[in-house]
Short mmCIF file of C-alpha atoms in Angstrom, two decimals:
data_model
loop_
_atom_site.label_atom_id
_atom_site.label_comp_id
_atom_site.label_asym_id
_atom_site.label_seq_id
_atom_site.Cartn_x
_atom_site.Cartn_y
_atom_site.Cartn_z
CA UNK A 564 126.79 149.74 147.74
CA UNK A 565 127.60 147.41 144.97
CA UNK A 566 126.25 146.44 141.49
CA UNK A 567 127.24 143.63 139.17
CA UNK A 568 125.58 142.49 135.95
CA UNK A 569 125.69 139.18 135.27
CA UNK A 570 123.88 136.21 134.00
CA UNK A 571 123.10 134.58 136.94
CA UNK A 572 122.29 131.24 137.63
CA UNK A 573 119.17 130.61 139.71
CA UNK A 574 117.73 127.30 140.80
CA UNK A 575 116.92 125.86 137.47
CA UNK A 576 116.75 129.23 135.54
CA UNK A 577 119.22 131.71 134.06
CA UNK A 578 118.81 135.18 134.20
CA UNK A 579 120.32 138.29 132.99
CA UNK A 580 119.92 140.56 135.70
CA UNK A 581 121.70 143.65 137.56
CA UNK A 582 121.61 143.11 140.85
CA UNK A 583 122.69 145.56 143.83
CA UNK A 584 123.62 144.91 147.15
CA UNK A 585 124.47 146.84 150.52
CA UNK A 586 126.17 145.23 153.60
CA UNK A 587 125.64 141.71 152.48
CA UNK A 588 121.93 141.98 151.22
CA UNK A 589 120.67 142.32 148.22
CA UNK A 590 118.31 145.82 148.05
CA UNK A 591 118.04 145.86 144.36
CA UNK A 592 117.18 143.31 140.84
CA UNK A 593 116.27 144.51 137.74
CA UNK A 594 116.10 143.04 134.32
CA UNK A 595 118.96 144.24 131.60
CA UNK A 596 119.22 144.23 127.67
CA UNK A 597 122.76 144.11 128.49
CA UNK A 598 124.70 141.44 127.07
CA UNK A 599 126.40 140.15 130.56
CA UNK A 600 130.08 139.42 130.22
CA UNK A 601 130.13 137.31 133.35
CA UNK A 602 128.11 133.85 134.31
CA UNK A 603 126.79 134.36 138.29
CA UNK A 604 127.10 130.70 140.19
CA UNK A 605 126.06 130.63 144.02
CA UNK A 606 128.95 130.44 145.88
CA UNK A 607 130.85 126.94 146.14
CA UNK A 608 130.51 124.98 149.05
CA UNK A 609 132.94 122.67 150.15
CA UNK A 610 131.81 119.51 152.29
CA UNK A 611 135.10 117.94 152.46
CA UNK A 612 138.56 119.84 152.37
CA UNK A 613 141.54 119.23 154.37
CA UNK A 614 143.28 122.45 153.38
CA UNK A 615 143.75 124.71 150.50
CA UNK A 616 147.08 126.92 148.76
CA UNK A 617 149.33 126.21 151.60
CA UNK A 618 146.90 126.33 154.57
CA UNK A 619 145.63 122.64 156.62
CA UNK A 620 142.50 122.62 158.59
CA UNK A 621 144.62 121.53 161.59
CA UNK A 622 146.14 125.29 161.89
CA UNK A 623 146.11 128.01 164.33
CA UNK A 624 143.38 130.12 164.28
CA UNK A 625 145.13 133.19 162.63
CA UNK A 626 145.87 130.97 159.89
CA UNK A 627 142.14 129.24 159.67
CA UNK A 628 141.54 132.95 158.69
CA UNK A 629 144.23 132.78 155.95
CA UNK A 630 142.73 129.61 155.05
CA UNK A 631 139.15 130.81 154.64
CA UNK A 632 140.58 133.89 152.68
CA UNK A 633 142.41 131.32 150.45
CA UNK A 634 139.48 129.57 149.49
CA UNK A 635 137.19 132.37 148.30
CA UNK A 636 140.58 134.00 145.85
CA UNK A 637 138.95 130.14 144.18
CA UNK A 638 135.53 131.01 144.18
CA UNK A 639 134.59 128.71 147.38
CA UNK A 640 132.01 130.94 149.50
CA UNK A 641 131.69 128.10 152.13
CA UNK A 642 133.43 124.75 153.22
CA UNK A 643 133.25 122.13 156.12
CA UNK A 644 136.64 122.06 156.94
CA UNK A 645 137.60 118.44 157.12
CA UNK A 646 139.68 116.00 160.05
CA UNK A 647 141.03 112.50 159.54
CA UNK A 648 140.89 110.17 162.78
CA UNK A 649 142.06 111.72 166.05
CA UNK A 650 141.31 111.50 169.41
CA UNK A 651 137.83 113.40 170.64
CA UNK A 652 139.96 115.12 172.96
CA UNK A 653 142.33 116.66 170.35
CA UNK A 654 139.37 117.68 167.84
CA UNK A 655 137.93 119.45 171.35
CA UNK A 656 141.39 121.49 171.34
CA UNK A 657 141.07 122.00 167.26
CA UNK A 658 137.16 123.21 167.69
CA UNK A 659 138.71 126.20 170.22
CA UNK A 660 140.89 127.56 167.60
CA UNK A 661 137.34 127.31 164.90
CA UNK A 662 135.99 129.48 167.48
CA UNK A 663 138.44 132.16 167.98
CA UNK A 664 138.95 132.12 164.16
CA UNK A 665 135.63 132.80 163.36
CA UNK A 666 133.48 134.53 166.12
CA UNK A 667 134.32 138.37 164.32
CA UNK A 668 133.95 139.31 161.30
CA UNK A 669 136.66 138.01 158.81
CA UNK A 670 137.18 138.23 154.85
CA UNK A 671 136.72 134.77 153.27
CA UNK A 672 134.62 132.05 152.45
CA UNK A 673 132.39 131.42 154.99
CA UNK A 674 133.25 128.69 157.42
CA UNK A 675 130.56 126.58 157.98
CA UNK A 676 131.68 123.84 160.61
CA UNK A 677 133.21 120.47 160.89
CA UNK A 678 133.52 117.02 158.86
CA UNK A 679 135.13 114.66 160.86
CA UNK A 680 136.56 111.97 158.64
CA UNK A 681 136.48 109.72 161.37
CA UNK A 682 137.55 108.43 163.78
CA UNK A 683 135.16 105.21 163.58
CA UNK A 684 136.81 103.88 160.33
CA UNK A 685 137.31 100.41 159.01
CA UNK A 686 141.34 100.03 158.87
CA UNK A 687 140.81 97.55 156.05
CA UNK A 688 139.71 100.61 153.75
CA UNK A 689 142.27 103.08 155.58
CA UNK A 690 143.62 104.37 151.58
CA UNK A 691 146.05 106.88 152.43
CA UNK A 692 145.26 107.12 156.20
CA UNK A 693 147.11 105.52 158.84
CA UNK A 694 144.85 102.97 160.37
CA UNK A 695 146.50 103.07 164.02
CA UNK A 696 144.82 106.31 164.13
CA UNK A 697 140.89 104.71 164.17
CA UNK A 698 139.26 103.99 166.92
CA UNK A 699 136.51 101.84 168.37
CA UNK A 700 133.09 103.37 169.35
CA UNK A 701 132.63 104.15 173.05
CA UNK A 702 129.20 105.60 172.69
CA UNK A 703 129.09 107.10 175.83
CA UNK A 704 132.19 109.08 174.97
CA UNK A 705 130.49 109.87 171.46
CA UNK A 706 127.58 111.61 173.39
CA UNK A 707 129.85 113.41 175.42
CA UNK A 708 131.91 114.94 172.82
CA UNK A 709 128.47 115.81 170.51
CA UNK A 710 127.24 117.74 173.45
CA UNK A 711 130.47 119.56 173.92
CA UNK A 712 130.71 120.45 170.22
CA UNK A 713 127.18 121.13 169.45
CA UNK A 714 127.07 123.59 166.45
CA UNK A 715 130.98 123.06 164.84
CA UNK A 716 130.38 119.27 163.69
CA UNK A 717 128.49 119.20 160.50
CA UNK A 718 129.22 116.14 159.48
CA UNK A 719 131.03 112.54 160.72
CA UNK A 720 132.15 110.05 158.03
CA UNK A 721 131.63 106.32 160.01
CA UNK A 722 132.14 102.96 158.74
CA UNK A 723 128.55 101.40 159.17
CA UNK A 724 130.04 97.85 159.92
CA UNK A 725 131.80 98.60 162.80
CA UNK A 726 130.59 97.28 166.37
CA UNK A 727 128.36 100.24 168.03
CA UNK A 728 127.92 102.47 164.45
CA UNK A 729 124.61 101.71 164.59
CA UNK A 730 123.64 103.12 167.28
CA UNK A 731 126.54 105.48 167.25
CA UNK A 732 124.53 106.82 163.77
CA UNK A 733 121.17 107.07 166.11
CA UNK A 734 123.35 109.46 167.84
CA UNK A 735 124.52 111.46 165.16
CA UNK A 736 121.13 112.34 164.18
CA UNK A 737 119.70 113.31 167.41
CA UNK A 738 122.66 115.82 168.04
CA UNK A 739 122.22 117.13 164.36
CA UNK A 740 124.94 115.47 162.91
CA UNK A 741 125.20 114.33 159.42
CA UNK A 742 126.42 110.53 159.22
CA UNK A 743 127.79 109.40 155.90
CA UNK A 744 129.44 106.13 155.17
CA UNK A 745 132.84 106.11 154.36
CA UNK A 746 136.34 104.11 154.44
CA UNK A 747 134.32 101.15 155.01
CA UNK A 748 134.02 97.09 153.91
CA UNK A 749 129.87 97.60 154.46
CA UNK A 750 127.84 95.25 152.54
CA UNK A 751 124.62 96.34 150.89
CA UNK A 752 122.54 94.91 153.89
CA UNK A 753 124.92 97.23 156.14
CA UNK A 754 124.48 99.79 154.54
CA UNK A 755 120.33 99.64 154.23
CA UNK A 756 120.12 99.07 157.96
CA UNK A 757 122.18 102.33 158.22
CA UNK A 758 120.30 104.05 156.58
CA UNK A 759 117.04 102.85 158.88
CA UNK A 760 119.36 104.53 162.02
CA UNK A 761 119.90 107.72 160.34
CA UNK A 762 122.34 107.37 157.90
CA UNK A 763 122.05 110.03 154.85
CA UNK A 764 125.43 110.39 152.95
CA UNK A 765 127.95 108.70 151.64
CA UNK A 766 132.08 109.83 151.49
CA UNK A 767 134.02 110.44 148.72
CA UNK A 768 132.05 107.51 146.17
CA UNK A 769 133.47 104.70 145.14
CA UNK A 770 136.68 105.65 146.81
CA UNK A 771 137.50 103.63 149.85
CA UNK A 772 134.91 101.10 149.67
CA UNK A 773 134.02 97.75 148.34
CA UNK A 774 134.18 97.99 144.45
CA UNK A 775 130.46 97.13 142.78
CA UNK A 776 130.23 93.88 141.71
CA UNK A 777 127.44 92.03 140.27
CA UNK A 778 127.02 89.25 142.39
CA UNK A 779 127.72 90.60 145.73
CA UNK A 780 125.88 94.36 145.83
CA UNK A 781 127.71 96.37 148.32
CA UNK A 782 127.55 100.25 150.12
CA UNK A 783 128.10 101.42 146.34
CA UNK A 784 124.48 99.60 145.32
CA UNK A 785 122.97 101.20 147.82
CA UNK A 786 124.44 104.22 147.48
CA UNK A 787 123.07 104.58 143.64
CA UNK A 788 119.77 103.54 144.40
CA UNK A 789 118.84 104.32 147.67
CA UNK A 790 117.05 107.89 147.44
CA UNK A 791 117.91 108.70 151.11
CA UNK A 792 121.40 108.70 150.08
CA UNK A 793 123.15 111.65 149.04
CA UNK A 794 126.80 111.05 147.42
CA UNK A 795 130.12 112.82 147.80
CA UNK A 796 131.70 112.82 144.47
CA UNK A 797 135.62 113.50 144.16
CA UNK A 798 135.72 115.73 140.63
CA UNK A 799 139.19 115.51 139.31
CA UNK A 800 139.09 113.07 136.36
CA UNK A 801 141.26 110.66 138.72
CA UNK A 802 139.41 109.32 141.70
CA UNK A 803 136.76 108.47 139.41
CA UNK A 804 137.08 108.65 135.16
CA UNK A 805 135.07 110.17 133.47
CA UNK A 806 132.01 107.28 132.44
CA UNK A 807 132.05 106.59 136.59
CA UNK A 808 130.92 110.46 136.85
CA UNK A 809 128.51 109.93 134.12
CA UNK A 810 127.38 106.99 135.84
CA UNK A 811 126.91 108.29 139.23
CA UNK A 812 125.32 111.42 137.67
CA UNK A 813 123.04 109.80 135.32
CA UNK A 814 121.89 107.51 138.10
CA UNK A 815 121.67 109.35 141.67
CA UNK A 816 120.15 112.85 139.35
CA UNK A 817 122.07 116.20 140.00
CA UNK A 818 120.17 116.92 143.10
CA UNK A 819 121.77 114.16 145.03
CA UNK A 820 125.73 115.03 144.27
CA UNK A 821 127.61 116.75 146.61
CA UNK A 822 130.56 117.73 144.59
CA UNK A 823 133.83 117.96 146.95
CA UNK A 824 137.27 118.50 146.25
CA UNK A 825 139.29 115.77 149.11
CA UNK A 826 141.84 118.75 149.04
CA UNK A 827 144.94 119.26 151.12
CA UNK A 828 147.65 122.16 151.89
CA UNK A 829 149.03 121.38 148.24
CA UNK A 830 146.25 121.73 146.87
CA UNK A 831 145.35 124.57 144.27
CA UNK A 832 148.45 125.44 142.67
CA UNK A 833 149.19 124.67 139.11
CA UNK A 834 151.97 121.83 139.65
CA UNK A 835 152.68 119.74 136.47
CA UNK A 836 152.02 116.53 135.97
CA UNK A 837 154.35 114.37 137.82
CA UNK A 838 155.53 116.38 140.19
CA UNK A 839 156.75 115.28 143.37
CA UNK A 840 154.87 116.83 146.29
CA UNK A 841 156.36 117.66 149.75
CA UNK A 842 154.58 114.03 151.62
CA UNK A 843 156.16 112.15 148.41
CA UNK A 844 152.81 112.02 146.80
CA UNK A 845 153.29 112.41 142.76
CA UNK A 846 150.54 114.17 141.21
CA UNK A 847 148.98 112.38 138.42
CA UNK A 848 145.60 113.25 136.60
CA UNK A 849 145.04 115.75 139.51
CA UNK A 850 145.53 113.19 142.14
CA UNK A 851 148.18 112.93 144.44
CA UNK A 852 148.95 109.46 144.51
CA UNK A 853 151.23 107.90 146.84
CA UNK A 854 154.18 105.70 145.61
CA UNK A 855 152.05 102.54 146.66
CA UNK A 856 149.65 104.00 144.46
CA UNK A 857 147.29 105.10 147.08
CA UNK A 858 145.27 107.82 146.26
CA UNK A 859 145.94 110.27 148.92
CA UNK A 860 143.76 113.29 147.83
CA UNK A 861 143.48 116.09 145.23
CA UNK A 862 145.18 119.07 144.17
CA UNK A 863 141.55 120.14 141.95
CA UNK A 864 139.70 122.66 143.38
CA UNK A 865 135.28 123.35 142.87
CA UNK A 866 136.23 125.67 140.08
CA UNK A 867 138.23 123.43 138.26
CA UNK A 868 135.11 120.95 138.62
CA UNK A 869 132.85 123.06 137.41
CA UNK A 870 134.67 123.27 133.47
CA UNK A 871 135.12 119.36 134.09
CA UNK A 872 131.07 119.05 134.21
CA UNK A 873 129.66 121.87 131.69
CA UNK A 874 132.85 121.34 128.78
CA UNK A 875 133.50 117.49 129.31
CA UNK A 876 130.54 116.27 130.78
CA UNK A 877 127.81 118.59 129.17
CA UNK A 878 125.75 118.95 132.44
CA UNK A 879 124.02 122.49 132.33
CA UNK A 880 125.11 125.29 134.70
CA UNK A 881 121.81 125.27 136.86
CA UNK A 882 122.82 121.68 137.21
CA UNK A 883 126.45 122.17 138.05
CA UNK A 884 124.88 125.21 140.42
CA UNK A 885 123.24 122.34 142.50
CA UNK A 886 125.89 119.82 142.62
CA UNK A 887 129.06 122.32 143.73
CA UNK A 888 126.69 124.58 145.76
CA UNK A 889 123.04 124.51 146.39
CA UNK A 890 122.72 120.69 147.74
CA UNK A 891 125.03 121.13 150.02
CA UNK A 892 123.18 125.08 151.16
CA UNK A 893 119.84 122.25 151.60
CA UNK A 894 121.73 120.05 153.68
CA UNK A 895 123.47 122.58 156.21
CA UNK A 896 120.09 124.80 156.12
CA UNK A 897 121.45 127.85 154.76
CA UNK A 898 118.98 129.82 154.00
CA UNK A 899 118.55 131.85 151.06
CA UNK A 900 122.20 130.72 149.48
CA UNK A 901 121.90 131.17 145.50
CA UNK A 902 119.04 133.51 145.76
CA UNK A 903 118.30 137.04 144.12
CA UNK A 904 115.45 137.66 146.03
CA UNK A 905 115.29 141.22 147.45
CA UNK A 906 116.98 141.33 151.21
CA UNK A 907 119.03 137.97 150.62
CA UNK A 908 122.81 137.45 151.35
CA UNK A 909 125.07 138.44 148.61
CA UNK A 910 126.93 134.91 148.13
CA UNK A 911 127.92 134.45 144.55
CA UNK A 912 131.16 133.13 142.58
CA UNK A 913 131.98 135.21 139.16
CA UNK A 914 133.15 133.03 135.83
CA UNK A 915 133.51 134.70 132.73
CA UNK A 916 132.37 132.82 129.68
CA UNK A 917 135.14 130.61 129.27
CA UNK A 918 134.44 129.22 132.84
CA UNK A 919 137.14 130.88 134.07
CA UNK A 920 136.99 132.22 137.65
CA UNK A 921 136.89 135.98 138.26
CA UNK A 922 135.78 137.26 141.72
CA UNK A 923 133.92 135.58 144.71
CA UNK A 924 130.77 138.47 145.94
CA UNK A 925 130.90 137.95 149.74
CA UNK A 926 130.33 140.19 152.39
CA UNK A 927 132.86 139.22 155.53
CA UNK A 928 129.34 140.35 157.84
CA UNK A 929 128.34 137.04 155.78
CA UNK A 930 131.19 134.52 157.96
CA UNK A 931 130.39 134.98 161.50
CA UNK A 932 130.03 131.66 163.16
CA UNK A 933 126.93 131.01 163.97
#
């Protein structure tokens, strides 16, 4: 058995409470007159990371483990680990090595399945990916591969434009699939018919996409004001500055950010500015921008987004909770993720008061695939 006391942050309340658990559930809560020295947050959740500390999401699947263990030494109790265009056939052969990572138990963040960043992309929004590696939608091939991976893809990021996404999206939702719009030319119009096939999310904002402009509203218009939409947000300083996360914020409301890191194998070590990364990116801002000056991805992590929102953007911890954690719970249907209540799963990332990060609560009986 374990205890912690902590203030911890629940839905939109904060509470100072001792809490005890056993084998991954929580057996006991009581109130304390304790002053707590540590701030509880749910545990992080990921929707987009293509590796962490040294570790891809393309590795074997002893070092998927090592991967999964990585994130939660950052206070990341879950992610959706994250593939740019490939063939179906090669993601089938990457999905077998998900399995035999995580069908025991393991220590580590909890995976929780699959965002395919492609492969239906528009090359004329490729950024940092190499556009010979999109394909064109063969629906029937789509349906295939869905059935075949049923349970392990989470989420598919899909250029609404494209011949067939339309119906490709149609798909996506009937084989529980998240669609969200991303690396894509869409115009506003596009984008609102998407949405009518299924359509509920939108990649990495503002990134990859046509810029907002008054006179010709594009996926980013519909993206702030369409309430079916719920928007990745990149939360390094660099992808977007500052007044664009106010913005975004301000307009969409807390509950409809999904705050995700973009992060790769470099990512989460404390490299000075400038330095020169092993694919020749340069890291700038927390970016790591290619010589072109392509953004290519981040080297920020959840936790370093979380003292981004509450010191420089003054959004309250229950609302930081729901932006780095409990949206994302909502939209993969974990249930019970950021609770207290009496027989939930201990899930929970430790900060002291500074915001610093101190210990990720998970049980490893918590990460069997499911």
């Amino acid at each position: 058995m374990k205890k912690q006391v902590c203030r911890w942050i629940e839905g939109n309340q904060e509470w100072d409470k001792s809490v005890e658990w056993n084998q991954g559930k929580i057996i006991s809560v009581e109130p304390t007159t304790k002053q707590p020295d540590f701030i509880a947050m749910p545990a992080l959740i990921d929707l987009h990371t293509h590796g962490f500390r040294g570790w891809s999401s393309e590795e074997s699947a002893e070092d998927l483990r090592r991967l999964a263990l990585a994130y939660a030494e950052r206070g990341i109790g879950g992610f959706c680990a994250t593939l740019g265009p490939r063939p179906l056939s090669y993601y089938l052969e990457v999905i077998h090595e998900y399995r035999k990572a995580f069908s025991t138990p393991y220590p580590g963040a909890r995976f929780l399945g699959l965002h395919l960043e492609g492969p239906y992309l528009n090359p004329e929004k490729a950024g940092a990916i190499d556009p010979d590696t999109m394909l064109k939608i063969d629906l029937p091939k789509l349906e295939s591969f869905l059935i075949q991976s049923a349970g392990i893809v989470k989420i598919m990021t899909i250029a609404p434009e494209l011949p067939n996404a339309l119906p490709a999206i149609r798909l996506l939702k009937q084989y529980g699939v998240i669609a969200s719009a991303g690396h894509t030319a869409a115009s506003y119009e596009q984008c609102e018919t998407a949405v009518s096939f299924g359509l509920t999310q939108v990649t990495h904002t503002f990134n990859a996409m046509e810029s907002l402009h008054h006179r010709n509203p594009g996926l980013i218009t519909s993206a702030l004001i369409n309430p079916k939409l719920d928007c990745e947000m990149i939360s390094d300083g660099y992808h977007l500055q500052l007044p664009i996360m106010k913005l975004l914020t301000q307009t969409k409301g807390t509950e409809h950010i999904l705050c995700v890191s973009d992060s790769g194998q470099d990512s989460g070590f404390a490299y000075p500015e400038g330095t020169v990364l092993s694919d020749g990116c340069v890291l700038h801002g927390g970016a790591m921008v290619q010589p072109n000056g392509v953004i290519a991805g981040s080297t920020c992590d959840l936790s370093d987004a979380l003292k981004m929102f509450v010191l420089k953007l003054g959004i309250s911890l229950p609302e930081a909770a729901r932006m780095l954690s409990l949206n994302a719970a909502q939209k993969l249907c974990l249930k019970d993720w950021g609770s207290t209540r009496i027989g939930s799963s201990i899930a929970w990332s430790l900060y002291n008061r500074d915001l610093e990060f101190v210990e990720t609560l998970m049980d490893e009986q918590l990460c069997l695939l499911k």
